C-alpha positions as a printed Julia matrix, in Angstrom:
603×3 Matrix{Float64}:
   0.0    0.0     0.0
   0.97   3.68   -1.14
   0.53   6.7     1.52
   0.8   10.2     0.37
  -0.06  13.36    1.88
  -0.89  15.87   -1.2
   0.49  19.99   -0.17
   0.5   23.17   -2.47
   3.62  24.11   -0.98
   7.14  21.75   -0.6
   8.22  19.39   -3.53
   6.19  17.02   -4.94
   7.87  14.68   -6.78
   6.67  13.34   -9.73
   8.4   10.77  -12.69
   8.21  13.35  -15.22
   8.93  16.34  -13.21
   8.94  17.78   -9.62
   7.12  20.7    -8.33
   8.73  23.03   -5.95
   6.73  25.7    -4.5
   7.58  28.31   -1.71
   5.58  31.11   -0.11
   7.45  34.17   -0.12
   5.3   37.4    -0.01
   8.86  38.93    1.52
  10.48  38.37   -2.12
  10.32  39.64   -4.87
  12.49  36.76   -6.93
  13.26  33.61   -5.71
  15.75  30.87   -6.98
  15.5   27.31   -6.56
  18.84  25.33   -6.43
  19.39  21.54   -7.06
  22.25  20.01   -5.75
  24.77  20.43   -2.97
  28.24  21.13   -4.16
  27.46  22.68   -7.39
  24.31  23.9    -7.41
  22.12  24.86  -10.65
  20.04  27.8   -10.19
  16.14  27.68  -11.69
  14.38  30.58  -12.25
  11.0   30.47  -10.17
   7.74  31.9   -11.35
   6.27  34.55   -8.9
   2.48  33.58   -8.52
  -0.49  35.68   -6.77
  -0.48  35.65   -3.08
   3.49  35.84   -2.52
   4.25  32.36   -3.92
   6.83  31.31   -6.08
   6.58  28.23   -8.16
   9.18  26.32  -10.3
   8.47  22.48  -11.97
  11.54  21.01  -12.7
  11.9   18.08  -15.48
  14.48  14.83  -14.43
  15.05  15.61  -10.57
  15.47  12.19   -8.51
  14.42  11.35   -5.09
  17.62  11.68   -2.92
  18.19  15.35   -5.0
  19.58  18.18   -2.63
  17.18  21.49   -3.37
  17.17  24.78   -1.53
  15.9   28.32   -1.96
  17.61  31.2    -2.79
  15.63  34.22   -0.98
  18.69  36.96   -1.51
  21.1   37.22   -3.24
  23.62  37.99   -0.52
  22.98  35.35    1.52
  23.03  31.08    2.05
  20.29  29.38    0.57
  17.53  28.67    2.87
  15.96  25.0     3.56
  12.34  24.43    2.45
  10.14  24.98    5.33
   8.08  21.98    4.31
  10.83  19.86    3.86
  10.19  16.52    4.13
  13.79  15.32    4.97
  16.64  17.54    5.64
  19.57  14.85    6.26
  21.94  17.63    6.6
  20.32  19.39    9.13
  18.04  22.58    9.98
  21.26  25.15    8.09
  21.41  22.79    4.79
  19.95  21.96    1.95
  16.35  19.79    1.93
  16.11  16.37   -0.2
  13.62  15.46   -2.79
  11.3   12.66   -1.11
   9.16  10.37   -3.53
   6.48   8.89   -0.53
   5.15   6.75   -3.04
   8.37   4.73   -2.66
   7.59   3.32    0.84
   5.41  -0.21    0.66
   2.62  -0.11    3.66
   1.63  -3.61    5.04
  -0.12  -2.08    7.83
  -3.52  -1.42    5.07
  -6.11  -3.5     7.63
  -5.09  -1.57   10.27
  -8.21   0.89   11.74
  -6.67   2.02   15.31
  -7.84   1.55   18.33
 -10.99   2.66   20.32
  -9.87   5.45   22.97
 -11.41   3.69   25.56
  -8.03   1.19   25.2
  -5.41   3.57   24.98
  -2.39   3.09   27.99
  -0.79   5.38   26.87
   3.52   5.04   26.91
   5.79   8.54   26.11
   9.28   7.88   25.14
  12.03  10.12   23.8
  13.4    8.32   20.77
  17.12   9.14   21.36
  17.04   8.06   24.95
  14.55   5.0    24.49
  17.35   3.02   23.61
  21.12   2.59   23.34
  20.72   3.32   19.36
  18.56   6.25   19.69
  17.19   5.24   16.47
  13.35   4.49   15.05
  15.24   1.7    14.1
  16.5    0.64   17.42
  12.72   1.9    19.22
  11.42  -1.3    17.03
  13.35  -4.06   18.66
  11.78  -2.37   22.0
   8.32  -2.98   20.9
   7.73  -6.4    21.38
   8.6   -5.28   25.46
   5.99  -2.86   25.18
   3.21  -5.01   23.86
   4.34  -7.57   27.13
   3.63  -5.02   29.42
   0.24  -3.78   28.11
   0.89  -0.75   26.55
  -1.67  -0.19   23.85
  -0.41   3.57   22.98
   3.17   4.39   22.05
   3.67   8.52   22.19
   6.76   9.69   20.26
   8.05  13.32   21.32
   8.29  15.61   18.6
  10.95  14.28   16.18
  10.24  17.76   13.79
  13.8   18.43   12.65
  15.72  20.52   15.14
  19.11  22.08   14.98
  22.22  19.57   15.95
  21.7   16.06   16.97
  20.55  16.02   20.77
  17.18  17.55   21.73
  13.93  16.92   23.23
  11.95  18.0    20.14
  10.65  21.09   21.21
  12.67  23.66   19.57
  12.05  21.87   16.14
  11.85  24.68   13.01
  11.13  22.29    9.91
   7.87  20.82   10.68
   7.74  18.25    8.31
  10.91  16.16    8.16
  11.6   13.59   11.06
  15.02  14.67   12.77
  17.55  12.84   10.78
  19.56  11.75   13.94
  17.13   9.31   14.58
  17.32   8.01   10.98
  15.22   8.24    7.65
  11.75   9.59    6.95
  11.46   5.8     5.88
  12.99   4.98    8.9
  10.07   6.23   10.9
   7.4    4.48    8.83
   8.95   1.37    9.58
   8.08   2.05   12.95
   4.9    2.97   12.81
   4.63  -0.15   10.51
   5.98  -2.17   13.02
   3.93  -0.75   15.74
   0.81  -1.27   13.73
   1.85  -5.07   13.33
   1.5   -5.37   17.19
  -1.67  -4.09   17.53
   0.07  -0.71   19.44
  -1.23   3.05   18.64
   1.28   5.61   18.03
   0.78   9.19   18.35
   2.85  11.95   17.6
   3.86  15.05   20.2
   3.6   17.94   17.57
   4.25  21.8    18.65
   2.23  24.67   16.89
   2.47  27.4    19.93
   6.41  28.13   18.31
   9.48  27.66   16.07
  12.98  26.8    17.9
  15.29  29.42   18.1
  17.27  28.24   15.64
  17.21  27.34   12.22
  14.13  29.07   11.39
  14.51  31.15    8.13
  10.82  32.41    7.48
  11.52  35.8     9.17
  13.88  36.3     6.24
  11.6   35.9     3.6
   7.64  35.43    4.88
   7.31  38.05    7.55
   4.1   37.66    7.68
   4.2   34.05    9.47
   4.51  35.7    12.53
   2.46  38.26   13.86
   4.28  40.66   16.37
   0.58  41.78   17.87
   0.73  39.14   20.15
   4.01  38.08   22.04
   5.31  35.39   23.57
   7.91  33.82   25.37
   9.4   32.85   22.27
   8.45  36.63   20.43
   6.2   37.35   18.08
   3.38  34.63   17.96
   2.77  32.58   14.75
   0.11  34.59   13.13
  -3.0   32.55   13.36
  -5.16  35.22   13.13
  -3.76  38.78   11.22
  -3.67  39.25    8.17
  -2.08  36.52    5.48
  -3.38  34.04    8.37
  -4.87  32.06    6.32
  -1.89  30.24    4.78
  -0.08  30.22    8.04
  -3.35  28.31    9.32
  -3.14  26.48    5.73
   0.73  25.1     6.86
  -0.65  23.55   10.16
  -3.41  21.97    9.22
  -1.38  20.57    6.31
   1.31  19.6     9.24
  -1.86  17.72   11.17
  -2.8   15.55    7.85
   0.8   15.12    6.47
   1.67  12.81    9.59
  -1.59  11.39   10.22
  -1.92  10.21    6.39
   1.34   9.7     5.11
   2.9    8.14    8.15
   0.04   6.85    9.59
   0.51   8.17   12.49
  -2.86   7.42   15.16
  -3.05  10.79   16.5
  -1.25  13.9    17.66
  -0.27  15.35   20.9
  -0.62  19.13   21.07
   1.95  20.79   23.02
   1.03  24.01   25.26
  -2.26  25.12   23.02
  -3.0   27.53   25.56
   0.47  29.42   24.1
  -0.66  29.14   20.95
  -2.02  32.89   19.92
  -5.22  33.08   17.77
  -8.06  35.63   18.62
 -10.27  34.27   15.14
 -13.59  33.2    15.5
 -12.49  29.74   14.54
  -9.38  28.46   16.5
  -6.85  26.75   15.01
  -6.99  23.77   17.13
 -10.74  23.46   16.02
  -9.98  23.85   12.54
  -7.13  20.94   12.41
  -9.7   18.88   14.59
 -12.15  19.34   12.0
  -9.87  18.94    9.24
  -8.62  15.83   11.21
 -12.21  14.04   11.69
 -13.64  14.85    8.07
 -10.14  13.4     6.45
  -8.63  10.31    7.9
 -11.23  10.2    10.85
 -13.47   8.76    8.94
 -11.46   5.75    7.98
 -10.43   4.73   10.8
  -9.51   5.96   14.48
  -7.44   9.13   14.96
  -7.1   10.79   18.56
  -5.98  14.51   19.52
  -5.06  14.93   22.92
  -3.91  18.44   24.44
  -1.61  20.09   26.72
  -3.64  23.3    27.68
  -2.45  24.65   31.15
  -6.2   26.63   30.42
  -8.28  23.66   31.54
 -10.76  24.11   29.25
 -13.3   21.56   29.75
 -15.65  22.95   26.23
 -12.3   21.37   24.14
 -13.0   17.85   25.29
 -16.84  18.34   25.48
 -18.64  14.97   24.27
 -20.75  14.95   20.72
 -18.4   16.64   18.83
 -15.49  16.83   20.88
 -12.11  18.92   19.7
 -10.27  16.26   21.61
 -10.1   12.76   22.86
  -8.56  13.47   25.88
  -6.05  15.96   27.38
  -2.89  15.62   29.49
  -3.92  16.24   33.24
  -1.38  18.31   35.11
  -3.69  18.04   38.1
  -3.07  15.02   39.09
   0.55  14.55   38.6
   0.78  17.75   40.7
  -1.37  16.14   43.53
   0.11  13.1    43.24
   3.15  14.33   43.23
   3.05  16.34   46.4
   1.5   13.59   48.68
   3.82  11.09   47.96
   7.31  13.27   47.2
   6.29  16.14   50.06
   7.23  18.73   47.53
   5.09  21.91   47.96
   7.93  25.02   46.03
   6.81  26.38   42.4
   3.5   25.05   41.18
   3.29  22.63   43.99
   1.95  25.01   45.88
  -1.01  25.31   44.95
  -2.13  21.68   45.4
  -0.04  21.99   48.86
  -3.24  22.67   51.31
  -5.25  19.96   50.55
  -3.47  17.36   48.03
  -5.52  14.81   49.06
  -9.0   16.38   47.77
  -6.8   17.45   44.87
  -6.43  14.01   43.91
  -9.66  12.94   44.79
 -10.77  15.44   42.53
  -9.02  14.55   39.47
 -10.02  11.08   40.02
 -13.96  11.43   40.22
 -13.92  14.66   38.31
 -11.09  15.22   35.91
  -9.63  18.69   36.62
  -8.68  19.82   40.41
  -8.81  23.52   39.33
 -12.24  24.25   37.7
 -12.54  27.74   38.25
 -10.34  28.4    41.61
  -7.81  31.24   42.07
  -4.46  29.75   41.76
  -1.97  31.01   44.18
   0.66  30.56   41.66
  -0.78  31.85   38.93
  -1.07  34.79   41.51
  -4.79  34.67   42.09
  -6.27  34.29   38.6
  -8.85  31.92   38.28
  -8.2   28.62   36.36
 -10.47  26.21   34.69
 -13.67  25.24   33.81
 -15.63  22.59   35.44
 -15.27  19.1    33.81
 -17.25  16.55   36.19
 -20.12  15.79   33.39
 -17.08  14.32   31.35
 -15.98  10.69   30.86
 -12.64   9.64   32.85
 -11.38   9.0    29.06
 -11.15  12.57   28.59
  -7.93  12.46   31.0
  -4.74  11.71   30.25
  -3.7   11.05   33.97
   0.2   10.27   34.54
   3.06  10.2    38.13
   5.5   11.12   35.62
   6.43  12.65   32.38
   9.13  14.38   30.77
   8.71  17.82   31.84
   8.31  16.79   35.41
  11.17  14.45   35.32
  13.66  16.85   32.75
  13.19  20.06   34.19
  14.67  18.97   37.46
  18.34  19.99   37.89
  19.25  16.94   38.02
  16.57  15.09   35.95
  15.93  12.75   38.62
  12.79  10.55   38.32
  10.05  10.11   40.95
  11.67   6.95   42.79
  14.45   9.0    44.07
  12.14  11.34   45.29
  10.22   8.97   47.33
   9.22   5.95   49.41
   8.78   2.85   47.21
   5.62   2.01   49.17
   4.31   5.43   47.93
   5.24   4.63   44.65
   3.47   1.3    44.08
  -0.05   2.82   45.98
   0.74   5.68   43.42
   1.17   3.75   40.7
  -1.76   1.44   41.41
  -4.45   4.35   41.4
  -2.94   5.88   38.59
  -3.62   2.51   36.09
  -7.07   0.95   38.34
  -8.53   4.54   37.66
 -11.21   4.38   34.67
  -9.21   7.54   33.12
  -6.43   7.18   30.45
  -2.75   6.09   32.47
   0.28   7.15   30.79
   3.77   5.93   31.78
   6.92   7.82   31.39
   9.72   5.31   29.94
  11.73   3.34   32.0
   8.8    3.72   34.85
   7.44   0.6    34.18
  10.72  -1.15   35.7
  12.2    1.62   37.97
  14.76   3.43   35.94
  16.71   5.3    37.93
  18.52   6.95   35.31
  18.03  10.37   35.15
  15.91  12.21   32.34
  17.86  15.4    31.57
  17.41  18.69   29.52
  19.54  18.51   26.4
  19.73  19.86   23.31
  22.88  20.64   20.76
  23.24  24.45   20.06
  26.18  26.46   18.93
  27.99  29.8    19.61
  25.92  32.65   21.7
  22.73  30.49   21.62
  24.64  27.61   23.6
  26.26  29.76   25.9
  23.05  31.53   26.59
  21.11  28.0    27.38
  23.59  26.79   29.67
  24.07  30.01   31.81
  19.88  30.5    31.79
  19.44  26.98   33.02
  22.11  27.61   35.92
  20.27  30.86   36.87
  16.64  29.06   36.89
  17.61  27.22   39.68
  19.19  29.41   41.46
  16.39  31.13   42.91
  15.74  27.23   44.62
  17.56  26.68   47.89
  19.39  23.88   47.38
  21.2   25.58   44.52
  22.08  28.7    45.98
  25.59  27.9    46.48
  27.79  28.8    42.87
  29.41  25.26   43.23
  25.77  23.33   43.66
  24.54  25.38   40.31
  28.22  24.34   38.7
  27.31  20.58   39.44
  23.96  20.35   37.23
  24.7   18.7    34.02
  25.55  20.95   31.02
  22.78  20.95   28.51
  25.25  20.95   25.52
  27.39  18.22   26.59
  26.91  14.77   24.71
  27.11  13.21   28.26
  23.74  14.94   29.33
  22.21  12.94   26.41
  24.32   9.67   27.08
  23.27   9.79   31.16
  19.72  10.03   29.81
  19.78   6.99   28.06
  17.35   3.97   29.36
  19.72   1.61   31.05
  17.62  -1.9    30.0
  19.84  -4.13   31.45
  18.87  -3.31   34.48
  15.41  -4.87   34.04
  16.78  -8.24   34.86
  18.07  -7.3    38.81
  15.46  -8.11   40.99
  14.36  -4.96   42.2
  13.39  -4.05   38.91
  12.0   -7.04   37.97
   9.68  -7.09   40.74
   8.59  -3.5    39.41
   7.73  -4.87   36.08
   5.83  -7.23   37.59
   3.89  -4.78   39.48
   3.17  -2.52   36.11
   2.5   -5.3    34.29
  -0.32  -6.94   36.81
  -1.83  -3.54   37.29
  -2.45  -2.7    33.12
  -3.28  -6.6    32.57
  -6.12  -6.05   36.02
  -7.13  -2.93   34.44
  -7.9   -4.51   31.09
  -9.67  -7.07   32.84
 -12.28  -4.91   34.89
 -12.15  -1.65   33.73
 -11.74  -1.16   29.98
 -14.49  -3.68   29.33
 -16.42  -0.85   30.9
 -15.17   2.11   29.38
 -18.07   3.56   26.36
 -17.3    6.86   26.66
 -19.77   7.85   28.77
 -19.52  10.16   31.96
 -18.99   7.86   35.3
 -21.45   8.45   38.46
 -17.96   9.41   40.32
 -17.82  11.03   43.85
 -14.87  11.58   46.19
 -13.9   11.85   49.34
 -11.02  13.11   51.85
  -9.84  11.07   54.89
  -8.06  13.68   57.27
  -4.84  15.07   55.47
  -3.66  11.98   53.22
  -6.85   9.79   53.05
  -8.85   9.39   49.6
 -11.65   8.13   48.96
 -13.35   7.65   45.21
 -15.94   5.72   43.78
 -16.67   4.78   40.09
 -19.96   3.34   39.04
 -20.16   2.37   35.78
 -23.26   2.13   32.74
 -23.65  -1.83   33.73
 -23.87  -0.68   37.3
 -21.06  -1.85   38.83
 -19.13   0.38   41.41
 -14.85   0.29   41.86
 -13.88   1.51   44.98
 -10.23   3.27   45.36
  -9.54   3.65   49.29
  -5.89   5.52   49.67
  -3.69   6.56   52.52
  -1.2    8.88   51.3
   0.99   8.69   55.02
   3.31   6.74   56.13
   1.3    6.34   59.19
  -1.74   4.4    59.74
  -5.4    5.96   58.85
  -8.71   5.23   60.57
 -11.8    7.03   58.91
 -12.48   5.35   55.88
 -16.02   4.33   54.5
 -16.86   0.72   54.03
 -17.97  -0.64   50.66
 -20.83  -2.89   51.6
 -21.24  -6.37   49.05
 -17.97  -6.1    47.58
 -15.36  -7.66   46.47
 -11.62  -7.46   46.72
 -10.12  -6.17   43.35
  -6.52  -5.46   44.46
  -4.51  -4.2    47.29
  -1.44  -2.29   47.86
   1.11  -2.47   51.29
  -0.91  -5.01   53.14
  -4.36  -3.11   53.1
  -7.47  -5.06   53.34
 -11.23  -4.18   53.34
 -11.84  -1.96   56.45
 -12.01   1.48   58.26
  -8.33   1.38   58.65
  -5.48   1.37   56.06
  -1.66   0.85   57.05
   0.84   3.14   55.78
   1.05   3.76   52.06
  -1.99   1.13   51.53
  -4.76   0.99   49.11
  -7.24  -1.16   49.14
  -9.7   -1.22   45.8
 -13.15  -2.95   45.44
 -15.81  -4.16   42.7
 -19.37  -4.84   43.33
 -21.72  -6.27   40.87
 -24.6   -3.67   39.36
């Protein structure tokens, strides 16, 4: 099977000849070049609307092709490049997709309701840092009973270490990590195993370097609104509407011609766009009257906004979105952590997490103290669990630490498992950081791979965040976190898998792996999208209570104590049955330290 994702902008290659076409409302002439060393200039035709258009006779797949904007300076890539071997500074490469043989053509996706949800950094995830080397990984995945692989961005970004987040040419996969083909074969292989995989894509902002559109389309950005990273992607002035045209070409190009199952939209509440229809609604829409009718595709948000109308049910904008809430309430009963945007989970964590269990959001219209007082949220109770993407760790919370360090050195392993255990028996969507699943404890750790000024700026801002925290207040303590630039930042991040087989994290495996296959058992089988009868409850200080009751009528139980001390207080579930148990808890009024204790009774 053949996958292609038609664009009016890029190079489509074609037998008899290749179209290359470039918006530049900035030029008046542009050039295209083929080849690398020697380059032949072509003449391209200026068109209405600031595009420029040249279709080129005999040019191979493989062919080297860039644009000359001005005369006085380097060729630019195209912004739509498809693969950019070279990297973000270099010429692009002709790509025929038409080339690539699919063997994944009976594959539909996979009901929401499924998804366990697994994010992994593909240079980390294994010793390769390859798609290549992710494959031989999957086969580990599918044991454990992940149903949902999520890829950080791999959008081309500037040098060969990064998270994926300061990519600037949207449509090639990052060649560190190997070929555009490369990638299909993972998604292929994925496929073949009966695993989702979605795709972390960011529209809020271009990385800081590598990004040649000021030079030559102004207009793409629209200095009205500004943002951390300057003048906001104009979504909404005027030209907007082939800025909006590029994105929702972005959305389709790795949905259909990768097959990707979905995408994960980073930070949409930094994305800027005041029109009456926003641009996450048009790319859903786009999105569910494309390849949404073929089969399943999922969106799923980041949007620090909690707005509960994005996931509403009927037409949603969204399958689900990525719940800060509870990681932060989780987080802070089981780590002690109350500094930054702990704090405002800090008074009552407890009905924080209750909260996000029954209802989905904690913050549905409170003041947040660190927001300073503004009020956050919407209310999102009348909303299926499903609509949460619920998680103990990630990679921001892991990688923006100093020192990258992951949850089990921040606390108790008897907190962990009772963590871990309400995070996958709760009807909402689980997602696992990698390496969780068998208690990595290397560290996850900001990296990237700039040069000159833009390096030296990185590492000095990333020593001066932290120094407003305590512990590095001392020069020496901020000399001692790892150097973003360095190689050995990237190598330290790496997954150590041989450490699976020691005993202490084998018996974590276990754990993960009873939990997902339990949760499969009782809880997905009820999962139709529907909202739950949920209510919650608070024992003292570290004592949750919440009940599920689901459209065949039967009622889970979750009964937590978030202490290492004993708890007395909690509520009886009368006629039920004993579904699992964490630290020696059993069905009662009283739970030991760090026990749950979770029940099912028939409807």
């Amino acid at each position: 099977m053949k996958r292609v994702h038609e664009m009016p902008f890029g190079a489509q290659y074609g037998r008899e000849a290749t179209r290359f076409r470039l918006w530049a409302p900035g030029c008046r002439a542009v050039a295209l070049e083929l080849g690398r060393e020697a380059p032949r200039r072509v003449p391209m035709v200026a068109e209405a609307g600031g595009w420029h258009a040249a279709t080129v006779p005999g040019v191979q797949p493989g062919e080297a092709y860039a644009f000359r904007v001005k005369d006085d300076a380097p060729a630019v890539p195209d912004p739509a490049s498809r693969s950019n071997p070279w990297d973000v500074n270099a010429p692009s490469v002709v790509v025929d997709p038409l080339a690539f043989d699919w063997d994944d053509g009976q594959w539909r996706g996979r009901p929401w309701t499924e998804a366990v949800v697994y994010e992994l950094h593909v240079g980390t995830f294994t010793p390769e840092g390859t798609y290549a080397g992710a494959i031989s990984r999957l086969d580990h995945l599918v044991d454990l009973g992940i149903t949902a692989v999520e890829l950080m961005p791999v959008a081309d970004f500037e040098g060969k270490r990064n998270w994926g987040y300061d990519g600037v040419l949207q449509f090639a996969p990052d060649a560190a990590y190997g070929t555009p083909d490369d990638l299909k074969r993972f998604v292929a292989a994925a496929h073949a195993r009966g695993l989702m995989v979605l795709l972390d894509v960011v529209y809020n902002h271009f990385g800081p370097s590598g990004n040649y559109l000021p030079q030559y389309a102004p207009q793409f950005f629209n200095a009205a609104h500004q943002t951390p990273w300057g003048a906001a992607i104009n979504f909404d002035g005027e030209a907007s509407a082939t800025v909006r045209d590029f994105f929702v070409h972005n959305a389709l190009y790795w949905i259909e011609e990768f097959h990707f199952d979905g995408l994960r939209m980073d930070a949409i509440h930094a994305i800027a766009d005041d029109s009456p229809r926003h641009i996450v609604q048009e790319i859903a829409e786009a999105v569910a009257e494309g390849p949404g009718l073929e089969r399943h595709v999922h969106l799923v948000l980041e949007n620090d906004a909690n707005r509960a109308k994005l996931l509403e049910r009927g037409k949603p904008l969204a399958a689900a979105q990525w719940n800060d809430d509870s990681h932060h309430a989780f987080h802070v009963l089981v780590s002690g952590e109350r500094d930054g945007y702990f704090v405002d989970y800090a008074d009552r964590p407890a009905w924080h997490l209750g909260r996000t269990l029954a209802e989905g959001f904690a913050f549905q219209g409170e003041a947040s103290a660190h927001r300073k007082g503004a009020l956050r949220g919407e209310p999102s109770g009348h909303l299926p669990p499903e609509a949460f993407v619920n998680f103990i760790q990630n990679h921001d919370q892991v990688g923006n630490r100093a020192l990258g360090e992951r949850l089990n050195a921040l606390a108790p392993e008897a907190a962990l498992k009772l963590a871990s255990a309400a995070l996958i028996l709760a009807p909402s969507v689980p997602m696992l950081f990698m390496g969780e699943e068998f208690g990595a404890v290397t560290p996850f750790l900001f990296f990237c791979d700039f040069q000159g000024e833009l390096a030296s700026a990185v590492r000095e801002g990333r020593r001066k965040e932290f120094g407003a925290f305590a512990r590095f207040a001392d020069p020496a303590a901020r000399e001692a976190i790892p150097d973003p630039l360095a190689e050995s930042t990237l190598i330290a991040s790496k997954l150590d898998r041989e450490s699976r087989g020691r005993p202490a994290h084998a018996a974590w495996l276990a754990h993960y792996r009873a939990l997902i296959a339990l949760r499969k058992l009782k809880i997905v089988a009820r999962l139709d999208g529907r909202p739950r009868a949920s209510t919650f409850a608070t024992v003292g200080d570290t004592g949750v209570e919440a009940d599920w009751v689901f459209s065949d009528g039967a009622r889970v139980a979750f009964r937590g104590n978030f202490s290492p001390h004993s708890l007395t207080g909690f509520t009886p579930v009368p006629n039920a049955a004993a579904l699992h148990a964490e630290n020696g808890a059993v069905a009662g009024t009283t739970l030991p330290p760090w026990g749950g204790f979770w029940s099912i009774a028939a409807g």
